[in-house]
């Protein structure tokens, strides 16, 4: 058996499950049974979030916990049909500029205060100001009118065809305005509020404690607006340092669920009588490993150098060796799952080390006496699989004469190093490309991220006014054929410029105990609210 400490693993921030996950036959009858109340669901994950509300950091580690506590206006089923959550009804004006939401009555925050339209207004306008994706999602949001406490009207300057899909708890959490300073700028409000560490929500679970380096504990909300829910008494999310601890906890029955399972362990865990294993792609988040070049570095500002380095990457090593065949090679940064918009052709750079060496020679970057042409610093999103990919990239680039230093660190260090200090040359990131290119892909290229840096927003510092303008057009274009053409044009340009290289899609992997029922109840999957989850005795 391989050493588990060296096993390849998936970040918990990148993994989700499909609705139709296979279950052992022993569960078939249990699924039809009456849900049982009580019990504690224990999740074990590698790594820890930096906050428990996905406002300034949309990392999936945060989302998967936050959505049990903090809700959104809508939920979506497996077919992307909108379902009511904090909003009970909604309508859109004929010109697409006014979205009217009737809000759920008699909902209270965990501290007993009433939920009102003022909370919706505060949350969406703040996300527009400081959200890593909110700046793009709500770019056309002018105002949120609140004619009465249970009505919120989103007023837009231009049509926004993807807007409803962004109103989930994970994407656009509704937070209590009264716990944030009312006289401060939204960015300062979020920074000054303890709500990120001990969030007050309207959801089915209440935060009991966050013991840093150990766990987050949630308890059942006895006053939840949905009668009879949730079924569980508690949810505990344990944080561990490596995947060896994950497998041990699952096999011993000390944990019920994990999204951080080492891929080489899957076949063995599939044979465990109490465990169910699922691997699949996720077409909502569309997660991928993406290599971003720091264009502020003179050598990487040269397009021919970026294209040469891309030629040195063999995606088969990443998909086959690192992901054990559970990942697929990526080409365009617009995911293949979005078939109407995806165009792979502009990103077709075959693996060809000889070509890479020739291009670097032609660029006037010869090898020195030690065989190195130049040296670069590589940062990576923390996690075992990302580390393994970073180590592969170091070896691949060494073969074409580029010396690579790998910079390690936790998530907070990674975010500071990349987006604040910019202490890197290229960056191996985990990017959720999401359900629409405007929301998920635009941020890789949006020049606004240079002037106003935020996590996961244009780490490359790519600045192309033509691309910015095309994304602006796509964000408001309601004619689907025209929108497809705009995204095609974008891919032609960025495929040639290559400020970022999509390497592989990140698969969905999860292991759960057979006693866990109804783990997911929305398209958000692992970022669902567990309000319907229950445990077989």
Short mmCIF file of C-alpha atoms in Angstrom, two decimals:
data_model
loop_
_atom_site.label_atom_id
_atom_site.label_comp_id
_atom_site.label_asym_id
_atom_site.label_seq_id
_atom_site.Cartn_x
_atom_site.Cartn_y
_atom_site.Cartn_z
CA UNK A 1 0.00 0.00 0.00
CA UNK A 2 1.40 3.44 -0.86
CA UNK A 3 2.38 5.83 1.89
CA UNK A 4 -0.77 7.85 2.48
CA UNK A 5 1.21 10.93 3.41
CA UNK A 6 2.50 10.95 -0.15
CA UNK A 7 -0.88 10.17 -1.69
CA UNK A 8 -2.44 12.55 -4.13
CA UNK A 9 -5.49 14.32 -2.75
CA UNK A 10 -8.16 16.78 -3.70
CA UNK A 11 -8.78 20.07 -1.97
CA UNK A 12 -12.02 20.20 -0.07
CA UNK A 13 -12.54 23.63 -1.65
CA UNK A 14 -12.92 22.06 -5.09
CA UNK A 15 -15.11 19.01 -4.60
CA UNK A 16 -18.80 18.42 -4.99
CA UNK A 17 -21.17 15.52 -5.61
CA UNK A 18 -23.90 14.91 -8.18
CA UNK A 19 -27.50 14.35 -7.09
CA UNK A 20 -27.58 10.83 -8.44
CA UNK A 21 -24.68 9.54 -6.38
CA UNK A 22 -24.56 5.74 -6.20
CA UNK A 23 -25.45 4.22 -2.85
CA UNK A 24 -24.97 0.68 -1.57
CA UNK A 25 -28.04 -1.54 -1.79
CA UNK A 26 -28.38 -1.42 1.98
CA UNK A 27 -29.42 2.20 1.68
CA UNK A 28 -32.19 1.72 -0.86
CA UNK A 29 -34.82 0.85 1.73
CA UNK A 30 -33.48 3.44 4.17
CA UNK A 31 -33.99 6.16 1.59
CA UNK A 32 -37.71 5.49 1.58
CA UNK A 33 -37.93 5.46 5.37
CA UNK A 34 -39.23 8.29 7.52
CA UNK A 35 -36.36 10.67 8.34
CA UNK A 36 -34.94 10.13 11.80
CA UNK A 37 -34.38 13.16 14.01
CA UNK A 38 -31.24 13.77 16.02
CA UNK A 39 -27.61 12.86 15.79
CA UNK A 40 -24.38 14.57 14.77
CA UNK A 41 -23.02 14.64 11.24
CA UNK A 42 -19.23 14.81 11.25
CA UNK A 43 -17.28 15.98 8.22
CA UNK A 44 -13.51 15.78 8.04
CA UNK A 45 -11.58 18.00 5.65
CA UNK A 46 -7.99 18.85 4.79
CA UNK A 47 -7.46 22.56 5.33
CA UNK A 48 -9.41 25.30 7.03
CA UNK A 49 -11.31 28.36 5.73
CA UNK A 50 -10.22 31.92 6.45
CA UNK A 51 -13.80 33.06 7.14
CA UNK A 52 -17.24 31.50 7.58
CA UNK A 53 -19.07 33.92 5.26
CA UNK A 54 -18.15 33.95 1.53
CA UNK A 55 -18.10 37.70 1.06
CA UNK A 56 -14.49 38.71 0.46
CA UNK A 57 -13.30 35.11 0.02
CA UNK A 58 -15.45 32.77 -2.08
CA UNK A 59 -13.27 29.70 -1.49
CA UNK A 60 -15.35 26.53 -1.36
CA UNK A 61 -14.04 25.70 2.10
CA UNK A 62 -15.98 28.73 3.28
CA UNK A 63 -19.04 28.15 1.10
CA UNK A 64 -19.57 24.56 2.24
CA UNK A 65 -19.91 25.66 5.87
CA UNK A 66 -21.53 29.05 5.41
CA UNK A 67 -24.57 27.77 3.54
CA UNK A 68 -25.72 25.78 6.55
CA UNK A 69 -25.90 29.07 8.47
CA UNK A 70 -26.44 31.92 6.00
CA UNK A 71 -29.06 31.72 3.23
CA UNK A 72 -29.65 33.28 -0.18
CA UNK A 73 -32.75 34.47 -1.97
CA UNK A 74 -33.04 31.35 -4.14
CA UNK A 75 -32.07 27.72 -4.42
CA UNK A 76 -31.77 25.77 -7.68
CA UNK A 77 -32.63 22.15 -8.37
CA UNK A 78 -30.53 19.72 -10.40
CA UNK A 79 -32.00 21.10 -13.65
CA UNK A 80 -31.22 24.69 -12.65
CA UNK A 81 -34.83 25.55 -12.03
CA UNK A 82 -35.11 28.29 -9.37
CA UNK A 83 -36.74 27.38 -6.05
CA UNK A 84 -37.83 29.73 -3.24
CA UNK A 85 -35.63 30.24 -0.21
CA UNK A 86 -35.59 33.68 1.46
CA UNK A 87 -37.59 34.89 -1.53
CA UNK A 88 -40.99 33.24 -2.02
CA UNK A 89 -41.81 34.77 -5.41
CA UNK A 90 -40.08 36.86 -8.06
CA UNK A 91 -40.71 38.56 -11.37
CA UNK A 92 -38.64 40.36 -13.98
CA UNK A 93 -39.79 43.38 -15.94
CA UNK A 94 -40.07 43.13 -19.73
CA UNK A 95 -36.99 45.29 -20.23
CA UNK A 96 -34.97 43.13 -17.80
CA UNK A 97 -34.09 46.09 -15.59
CA UNK A 98 -36.21 45.39 -12.48
CA UNK A 99 -36.24 42.16 -10.47
CA UNK A 100 -38.97 42.13 -7.84
CA UNK A 101 -38.71 39.68 -4.91
CA UNK A 102 -41.40 38.93 -2.36
CA UNK A 103 -39.52 37.95 0.80
CA UNK A 104 -40.44 35.19 3.20
CA UNK A 105 -42.37 36.49 6.21
CA UNK A 106 -41.67 35.64 9.84
CA UNK A 107 -38.02 34.80 9.30
CA UNK A 108 -35.66 35.75 12.12
CA UNK A 109 -31.93 35.98 12.37
CA UNK A 110 -30.27 33.70 14.88
CA UNK A 111 -30.12 36.59 17.35
CA UNK A 112 -33.90 37.04 17.16
CA UNK A 113 -34.00 40.15 14.95
CA UNK A 114 -36.43 40.07 11.99
CA UNK A 115 -35.14 39.48 8.47
CA UNK A 116 -36.21 42.31 6.14
CA UNK A 117 -35.59 43.84 2.74
CA UNK A 118 -32.98 46.10 4.35
CA UNK A 119 -30.76 43.03 4.81
CA UNK A 120 -31.10 42.16 1.13
CA UNK A 121 -30.21 45.70 0.12
CA UNK A 122 -27.16 45.83 2.40
CA UNK A 123 -25.87 42.43 1.30
CA UNK A 124 -26.18 42.86 -2.47
CA UNK A 125 -24.79 46.39 -2.56
CA UNK A 126 -21.88 45.34 -0.36
CA UNK A 127 -21.18 42.32 -2.59
CA UNK A 128 -21.16 44.67 -5.56
CA UNK A 129 -18.45 46.69 -3.80
CA UNK A 130 -16.19 44.04 -2.30
CA UNK A 131 -17.15 40.57 -3.54
CA UNK A 132 -14.51 38.78 -5.62
CA UNK A 133 -17.24 37.86 -8.08
CA UNK A 134 -19.81 40.38 -6.84
CA UNK A 135 -18.13 43.25 -8.65
CA UNK A 136 -18.90 41.47 -11.90
CA UNK A 137 -22.19 39.80 -10.96
CA UNK A 138 -23.73 43.03 -9.70
CA UNK A 139 -21.90 45.47 -11.98
CA UNK A 140 -25.24 46.61 -13.43
CA UNK A 141 -27.02 46.84 -10.07
CA UNK A 142 -27.88 50.49 -9.44
CA UNK A 143 -30.07 50.22 -6.35
CA UNK A 144 -32.13 47.84 -4.26
CA UNK A 145 -35.47 49.45 -3.51
CA UNK A 146 -37.29 48.42 -0.32
CA UNK A 147 -40.88 49.72 -0.60
CA UNK A 148 -41.84 47.62 2.42
CA UNK A 149 -40.03 45.21 4.77
CA UNK A 150 -40.92 42.16 2.66
CA UNK A 151 -40.25 43.50 -0.84
CA UNK A 152 -36.88 44.00 -2.50
CA UNK A 153 -36.59 45.37 -6.03
CA UNK A 154 -33.25 45.11 -7.80
CA UNK A 155 -32.86 48.04 -10.19
CA UNK A 156 -30.37 47.51 -13.01
CA UNK A 157 -28.78 49.90 -15.47
CA UNK A 158 -28.58 47.17 -18.12
CA UNK A 159 -30.03 43.67 -18.59
CA UNK A 160 -28.12 40.96 -16.73
CA UNK A 161 -29.07 37.58 -18.23
CA UNK A 162 -27.27 35.42 -15.63
CA UNK A 163 -28.43 37.28 -12.50
CA UNK A 164 -30.97 34.85 -11.05
CA UNK A 165 -28.45 31.99 -11.12
CA UNK A 166 -26.13 34.00 -8.90
CA UNK A 167 -28.61 34.46 -6.04
CA UNK A 168 -27.82 31.27 -4.12
CA UNK A 169 -26.57 31.22 -0.53
CA UNK A 170 -23.05 30.31 -1.64
CA UNK A 171 -22.78 32.94 -4.36
CA UNK A 172 -24.73 35.82 -2.83
CA UNK A 173 -25.25 35.29 0.92
CA UNK A 174 -27.77 37.53 2.63
CA UNK A 175 -26.21 38.78 5.87
CA UNK A 176 -27.75 40.76 8.75
CA UNK A 177 -27.24 44.47 8.16
CA UNK A 178 -27.64 45.22 11.86
CA UNK A 179 -24.40 43.44 12.86
CA UNK A 180 -22.27 45.60 10.58
CA UNK A 181 -21.29 49.22 11.35
CA UNK A 182 -23.88 51.44 9.68
CA UNK A 183 -21.59 54.44 9.33
CA UNK A 184 -18.77 52.66 7.54
CA UNK A 185 -17.95 51.83 3.95
CA UNK A 186 -19.04 48.23 3.15
CA UNK A 187 -15.44 47.02 2.90
CA UNK A 188 -14.69 48.49 6.32
CA UNK A 189 -17.97 47.13 7.66
CA UNK A 190 -17.03 43.59 6.74
CA UNK A 191 -13.53 44.02 8.08
CA UNK A 192 -14.71 45.40 11.40
CA UNK A 193 -17.48 42.90 12.03
CA UNK A 194 -16.99 39.63 13.92
CA UNK A 195 -19.68 38.10 11.70
CA UNK A 196 -17.07 36.44 9.54
CA UNK A 197 -15.89 34.30 12.45
CA UNK A 198 -19.20 33.79 14.25
CA UNK A 199 -21.84 34.44 11.61
CA UNK A 200 -25.47 35.16 12.41
CA UNK A 201 -27.75 33.75 9.74
CA UNK A 202 -31.29 32.71 8.99
CA UNK A 203 -30.34 29.14 8.10
CA UNK A 204 -31.09 25.76 9.65
CA UNK A 205 -27.93 25.68 11.77
CA UNK A 206 -26.36 28.08 14.28
CA UNK A 207 -22.63 28.47 14.83
CA UNK A 208 -21.61 27.19 18.26
CA UNK A 209 -17.86 27.65 17.99
CA UNK A 210 -14.92 27.86 15.66
CA UNK A 211 -11.82 26.46 17.31
CA UNK A 212 -9.02 27.46 14.96
CA UNK A 213 -6.95 24.55 13.80
CA UNK A 214 -9.51 22.08 15.10
CA UNK A 215 -13.17 22.35 14.08
CA UNK A 216 -16.35 24.32 13.49
CA UNK A 217 -19.43 23.18 15.41
CA UNK A 218 -23.01 23.97 14.39
CA UNK A 219 -26.25 23.18 16.23
CA UNK A 220 -29.83 22.86 15.08
CA UNK A 221 -31.76 26.14 14.79
CA UNK A 222 -34.89 25.49 16.90
CA UNK A 223 -36.66 28.50 15.36
CA UNK A 224 -35.92 27.75 11.72
CA UNK A 225 -38.62 29.11 9.42
CA UNK A 226 -39.14 25.73 7.72
CA UNK A 227 -41.26 23.64 10.15
CA UNK A 228 -39.69 20.38 11.19
CA UNK A 229 -36.28 21.12 9.74
CA UNK A 230 -33.46 20.42 10.13
CA UNK A 231 -33.36 16.81 11.28
CA UNK A 232 -29.81 16.76 12.62
CA UNK A 233 -28.94 18.07 16.08
CA UNK A 234 -25.40 19.06 15.18
CA UNK A 235 -22.85 19.31 12.39
CA UNK A 236 -19.15 19.23 13.20
CA UNK A 237 -16.53 20.03 10.56
CA UNK A 238 -13.11 18.77 11.64
CA UNK A 239 -9.93 20.13 10.06
CA UNK A 240 -6.95 17.82 9.61
CA UNK A 241 -3.51 18.30 8.14
CA UNK A 242 -3.36 15.43 5.67
CA UNK A 243 -5.38 12.82 3.82
CA UNK A 244 -4.07 9.97 5.97
CA UNK A 245 -6.17 11.34 8.82
CA UNK A 246 -9.18 11.62 6.49
CA UNK A 247 -9.17 7.95 5.46
CA UNK A 248 -8.50 6.80 9.01
CA UNK A 249 -11.45 8.79 10.36
CA UNK A 250 -13.83 7.50 7.67
CA UNK A 251 -12.82 3.86 8.07
CA UNK A 252 -13.04 4.03 11.86
CA UNK A 253 -16.50 5.62 11.73
CA UNK A 254 -15.18 8.76 13.43
CA UNK A 255 -16.32 10.86 10.45
CA UNK A 256 -19.35 10.50 8.19
CA UNK A 257 -18.37 12.51 5.11
CA UNK A 258 -15.28 13.92 3.44
CA UNK A 259 -14.54 15.78 0.22
CA UNK A 260 -10.77 15.50 0.83
CA UNK A 261 -10.11 11.85 0.05
CA UNK A 262 -6.79 10.81 -1.47
CA UNK A 263 -7.38 9.48 -4.97
CA UNK A 264 -5.18 6.38 -4.60
CA UNK A 265 -7.37 5.41 -1.65
CA UNK A 266 -10.64 5.37 -3.57
CA UNK A 267 -10.58 1.81 -4.87
CA UNK A 268 -9.88 0.45 -1.41
CA UNK A 269 -12.54 2.65 0.19
CA UNK A 270 -15.09 1.51 -2.40
CA UNK A 271 -14.78 -1.98 -0.94
CA UNK A 272 -15.52 -0.82 2.59
CA UNK A 273 -18.97 -2.13 3.61
CA UNK A 274 -20.04 1.11 5.31
CA UNK A 275 -18.75 3.63 2.77
CA UNK A 276 -20.05 4.95 -0.55
CA UNK A 277 -17.66 6.60 -3.01
CA UNK A 278 -18.59 8.96 -5.83
CA UNK A 279 -16.45 10.67 -8.46
CA UNK A 280 -17.99 12.95 -11.09
CA UNK A 281 -17.63 16.28 -12.81
CA UNK A 282 -19.47 19.31 -11.52
CA UNK A 283 -21.10 21.50 -14.13
CA UNK A 284 -22.14 24.26 -11.70
CA UNK A 285 -18.79 25.30 -10.24
CA UNK A 286 -16.74 23.92 -13.15
CA UNK A 287 -13.57 23.88 -11.05
CA UNK A 288 -10.19 23.79 -12.74
CA UNK A 289 -6.50 24.06 -12.06
CA UNK A 290 -5.33 27.20 -13.85
CA UNK A 291 -1.75 28.44 -14.22
CA UNK A 292 -1.60 32.26 -14.13
CA UNK A 293 1.44 34.21 -15.32
CA UNK A 294 2.42 37.39 -13.49
CA UNK A 295 2.53 39.85 -16.38
CA UNK A 296 4.23 42.44 -14.16
CA UNK A 297 7.41 40.36 -14.53
CA UNK A 298 9.32 41.46 -17.66
CA UNK A 299 10.19 37.97 -18.83
CA UNK A 300 6.59 36.75 -18.48
CA UNK A 301 5.17 39.92 -20.06
CA UNK A 302 6.47 38.47 -23.35
CA UNK A 303 3.77 36.43 -25.04
CA UNK A 304 6.26 34.15 -26.80
CA UNK A 305 7.72 33.14 -23.42
CA UNK A 306 4.29 32.28 -22.02
CA UNK A 307 3.47 30.18 -25.06
CA UNK A 308 6.83 28.43 -24.84
CA UNK A 309 6.21 27.50 -21.21
CA UNK A 310 2.74 26.24 -22.09
CA UNK A 311 4.37 23.90 -24.64
CA UNK A 312 6.39 22.32 -21.83
CA UNK A 313 3.30 21.10 -19.94
CA UNK A 314 2.08 17.54 -20.47
CA UNK A 315 -1.47 17.46 -19.16
CA UNK A 316 -1.45 13.65 -19.39
CA UNK A 317 0.93 13.57 -16.43
CA UNK A 318 -1.47 15.70 -14.40
CA UNK A 319 -4.63 13.79 -15.33
CA UNK A 320 -3.11 10.32 -15.23
CA UNK A 321 -0.43 10.37 -12.55
CA UNK A 322 -1.58 13.14 -10.21
CA UNK A 323 -5.34 12.66 -10.54
CA UNK A 324 -5.21 8.89 -11.13
CA UNK A 325 -7.34 9.21 -14.24
CA UNK A 326 -10.14 11.08 -12.45
CA UNK A 327 -9.53 14.45 -14.15
CA UNK A 328 -9.80 15.63 -17.75
CA UNK A 329 -7.45 17.93 -19.60
CA UNK A 330 -8.73 21.49 -19.96
CA UNK A 331 -8.16 23.78 -22.91
CA UNK A 332 -10.25 26.92 -22.93
CA UNK A 333 -10.79 28.75 -19.68
CA UNK A 334 -14.50 28.69 -20.60
CA UNK A 335 -15.39 25.15 -19.53
CA UNK A 336 -16.43 22.48 -22.01
CA UNK A 337 -19.57 21.95 -19.94
CA UNK A 338 -20.81 25.31 -21.24
CA UNK A 339 -21.09 23.90 -24.74
CA UNK A 340 -22.78 26.96 -26.23
CA UNK A 341 -19.81 29.18 -25.33
CA UNK A 342 -16.73 26.93 -25.24
CA UNK A 343 -14.13 27.05 -28.04
CA UNK A 344 -11.04 24.89 -27.54
CA UNK A 345 -9.24 25.79 -30.77
CA UNK A 346 -7.54 29.06 -29.67
CA UNK A 347 -5.93 27.23 -26.72
CA UNK A 348 -4.51 24.27 -28.65
CA UNK A 349 -0.83 24.24 -27.66
CA UNK A 350 0.50 20.67 -27.95
CA UNK A 351 3.01 19.30 -25.47
CA UNK A 352 6.32 19.80 -27.26
CA UNK A 353 9.46 20.39 -25.12
CA UNK A 354 11.64 20.74 -28.22
CA UNK A 355 9.43 23.56 -29.45
CA UNK A 356 9.51 25.16 -26.02
CA UNK A 357 13.33 25.11 -26.01
CA UNK A 358 13.46 26.52 -29.54
CA UNK A 359 11.05 29.36 -28.72
CA UNK A 360 13.03 30.32 -25.63
CA UNK A 361 16.28 30.30 -27.63
CA UNK A 362 14.66 32.48 -30.30
CA UNK A 363 13.45 34.84 -27.58
CA UNK A 364 17.07 35.54 -26.65
CA UNK A 365 16.96 33.56 -23.39
CA UNK A 366 19.86 31.10 -23.67
CA UNK A 367 20.87 28.60 -21.02
CA UNK A 368 23.60 29.64 -18.63
CA UNK A 369 26.52 27.53 -17.41
CA UNK A 370 24.21 25.78 -14.95
CA UNK A 371 21.69 25.00 -17.69
CA UNK A 372 19.17 27.56 -16.46
CA UNK A 373 17.81 30.37 -18.61
CA UNK A 374 16.10 32.25 -15.75
CA UNK A 375 14.43 31.54 -12.41
CA UNK A 376 10.76 31.89 -11.41
CA UNK A 377 8.76 31.62 -8.21
CA UNK A 378 5.66 29.42 -8.28
CA UNK A 379 2.81 29.84 -5.77
CA UNK A 380 -0.04 27.35 -5.46
CA UNK A 381 -3.45 27.13 -3.83
CA UNK A 382 -2.85 25.06 -0.68
CA UNK A 383 -3.74 21.39 -0.97
CA UNK A 384 -1.99 18.08 -1.69
CA UNK A 385 -3.09 17.80 -5.31
CA UNK A 386 -2.07 21.36 -6.09
CA UNK A 387 1.29 20.73 -4.44
CA UNK A 388 1.82 17.63 -6.61
CA UNK A 389 0.93 19.60 -9.73
CA UNK A 390 3.30 22.38 -8.66
CA UNK A 391 6.08 19.82 -8.24
CA UNK A 392 5.36 18.44 -11.69
CA UNK A 393 5.46 21.93 -13.22
CA UNK A 394 8.82 22.56 -11.55
CA UNK A 395 10.20 19.40 -13.18
CA UNK A 396 8.64 20.20 -16.55
CA UNK A 397 10.00 23.74 -16.67
CA UNK A 398 13.43 22.62 -15.46
CA UNK A 399 13.65 20.46 -18.58
CA UNK A 400 13.39 23.57 -20.74
CA UNK A 401 15.91 25.53 -18.68
CA UNK A 402 13.63 27.40 -16.27
CA UNK A 403 14.54 27.10 -12.62
CA UNK A 404 11.48 27.09 -10.35
CA UNK A 405 11.20 27.80 -6.63
CA UNK A 406 7.93 26.64 -5.03
CA UNK A 407 6.49 28.96 -2.37
CA UNK A 408 4.50 27.09 0.28
CA UNK A 409 1.99 28.40 2.83
CA UNK A 410 -1.55 28.22 4.14
CA UNK A 411 -4.59 29.77 2.44
CA UNK A 412 -4.25 33.16 4.13
CA UNK A 413 -0.57 33.30 3.14
CA UNK A 414 -1.42 32.32 -0.43
CA UNK A 415 -4.03 35.07 -0.77
CA UNK A 416 -1.73 37.72 0.71
CA UNK A 417 1.25 36.61 -1.35
CA UNK A 418 -0.63 36.57 -4.67
CA UNK A 419 -3.18 39.36 -4.41
CA UNK A 420 -1.62 41.84 -1.96
CA UNK A 421 2.15 41.45 -2.06
CA UNK A 422 2.29 39.98 -5.60
CA UNK A 423 5.30 37.96 -4.51
CA UNK A 424 5.15 35.36 -7.28
CA UNK A 425 6.01 34.81 -10.93
CA UNK A 426 3.38 32.29 -11.80
CA UNK A 427 0.49 30.94 -9.78
CA UNK A 428 -1.25 27.56 -9.77
CA UNK A 429 -4.80 28.44 -8.82
CA UNK A 430 -8.08 26.65 -8.31
CA UNK A 431 -10.75 28.58 -10.18
CA UNK A 432 -14.48 27.94 -10.16
CA UNK A 433 -15.44 28.79 -13.73
CA UNK A 434 -19.08 28.56 -12.70
CA UNK A 435 -22.37 28.49 -14.54
CA UNK A 436 -21.73 31.46 -16.81
CA UNK A 437 -18.50 32.94 -18.24
CA UNK A 438 -19.41 36.44 -17.08
CA UNK A 439 -19.44 35.34 -13.45
CA UNK A 440 -16.73 32.68 -13.44
CA UNK A 441 -14.27 33.37 -16.27
CA UNK A 442 -14.30 37.14 -16.70
CA UNK A 443 -12.47 37.60 -13.40
CA UNK A 444 -9.39 35.84 -14.82
CA UNK A 445 -8.96 38.69 -17.30
CA UNK A 446 -10.84 41.69 -15.85
CA UNK A 447 -8.52 44.72 -15.58
CA UNK A 448 -10.55 46.01 -12.63
CA UNK A 449 -8.60 43.47 -10.58
CA UNK A 450 -5.45 45.52 -11.11
CA UNK A 451 -6.89 48.72 -9.68
CA UNK A 452 -8.90 47.00 -6.93
CA UNK A 453 -7.30 43.65 -6.09
CA UNK A 454 -9.38 40.88 -4.53
CA UNK A 455 -8.79 37.13 -4.11
CA UNK A 456 -9.21 35.12 -7.33
CA UNK A 457 -9.52 38.26 -9.47
CA UNK A 458 -6.97 38.61 -12.31
CA UNK A 459 -3.82 37.45 -10.55
CA UNK A 460 -2.03 37.80 -13.91
CA UNK A 461 -2.72 41.57 -14.10
CA UNK A 462 -3.86 41.09 -17.69
CA UNK A 463 -4.96 44.44 -19.14
CA UNK A 464 -6.63 44.35 -22.53
CA UNK A 465 -9.29 47.03 -23.16
CA UNK A 466 -10.73 45.05 -26.08
CA UNK A 467 -11.32 42.02 -23.86
CA UNK A 468 -12.79 44.19 -21.11
CA UNK A 469 -15.19 45.70 -23.64
CA UNK A 470 -16.24 42.32 -25.00
CA UNK A 471 -16.96 41.05 -21.50
CA UNK A 472 -19.04 44.17 -20.84
CA UNK A 473 -21.06 43.41 -23.95
CA UNK A 474 -21.56 39.76 -22.99
CA UNK A 475 -22.71 40.73 -19.52
CA UNK A 476 -25.75 42.55 -20.90
CA UNK A 477 -26.41 40.76 -24.19
CA UNK A 478 -29.79 39.02 -24.20
CA UNK A 479 -29.52 37.66 -27.76
CA UNK A 480 -28.02 34.20 -27.25
CA UNK A 481 -26.45 33.93 -30.71
CA UNK A 482 -24.74 37.28 -30.28
CA UNK A 483 -23.57 36.32 -26.82
CA UNK A 484 -22.00 33.12 -28.17
CA UNK A 485 -20.13 35.14 -30.78
CA UNK A 486 -18.82 37.57 -28.17
CA UNK A 487 -17.41 34.73 -26.07
CA UNK A 488 -15.85 33.21 -29.20
CA UNK A 489 -14.06 36.50 -29.90
CA UNK A 490 -12.84 36.66 -26.30
CA UNK A 491 -11.38 33.17 -26.51
CA UNK A 492 -9.55 33.98 -29.76
CA UNK A 493 -7.85 36.96 -28.11
CA UNK A 494 -6.99 35.46 -24.71
CA UNK A 495 -6.01 32.16 -26.35
CA UNK A 496 -3.39 34.07 -28.31
CA UNK A 497 -2.26 36.26 -25.40
CA UNK A 498 -2.33 33.37 -22.91
CA UNK A 499 -2.17 35.21 -19.56
CA UNK A 500 -3.57 32.04 -17.99
CA UNK A 501 -3.50 28.37 -18.95
CA UNK A 502 -6.31 26.02 -17.92
CA UNK A 503 -4.64 22.71 -17.09
CA UNK A 504 -7.27 20.21 -15.94
CA UNK A 505 -10.83 20.10 -14.70
CA UNK A 506 -10.99 19.11 -11.04
CA UNK A 507 -13.23 16.13 -10.40
CA UNK A 508 -15.91 15.71 -7.83
CA UNK A 509 -14.89 13.17 -5.21
CA UNK A 510 -16.63 12.30 -1.97
CA UNK A 511 -16.82 9.44 0.49
CA UNK A 512 -19.72 9.12 2.90
CA UNK A 513 -20.93 6.65 5.48
CA UNK A 514 -23.93 4.58 4.40
CA UNK A 515 -25.94 5.92 7.32
CA UNK A 516 -26.01 9.44 5.83
CA UNK A 517 -29.23 10.21 3.93
CA UNK A 518 -30.20 13.20 1.75
CA UNK A 519 -26.86 14.90 2.03
CA UNK A 520 -27.68 17.26 -0.85
CA UNK A 521 -30.84 19.17 -1.69
CA UNK A 522 -29.82 21.71 -4.34
CA UNK A 523 -27.54 22.19 -7.31
CA UNK A 524 -25.01 23.61 -4.85
CA UNK A 525 -24.47 20.04 -3.61
CA UNK A 526 -21.77 20.18 -0.92
CA UNK A 527 -22.64 23.84 -0.47
CA UNK A 528 -26.26 22.94 0.23
CA UNK A 529 -27.79 23.53 3.65
CA UNK A 530 -28.19 19.95 5.00
CA UNK A 531 -31.69 20.88 6.18
CA UNK A 532 -33.00 17.53 4.91
CA UNK A 533 -30.01 15.41 5.91
CA UNK A 534 -30.61 12.63 8.43
CA UNK A 535 -28.80 9.62 9.86
CA UNK A 536 -29.89 6.00 9.92
CA UNK A 537 -29.74 4.65 13.46
#
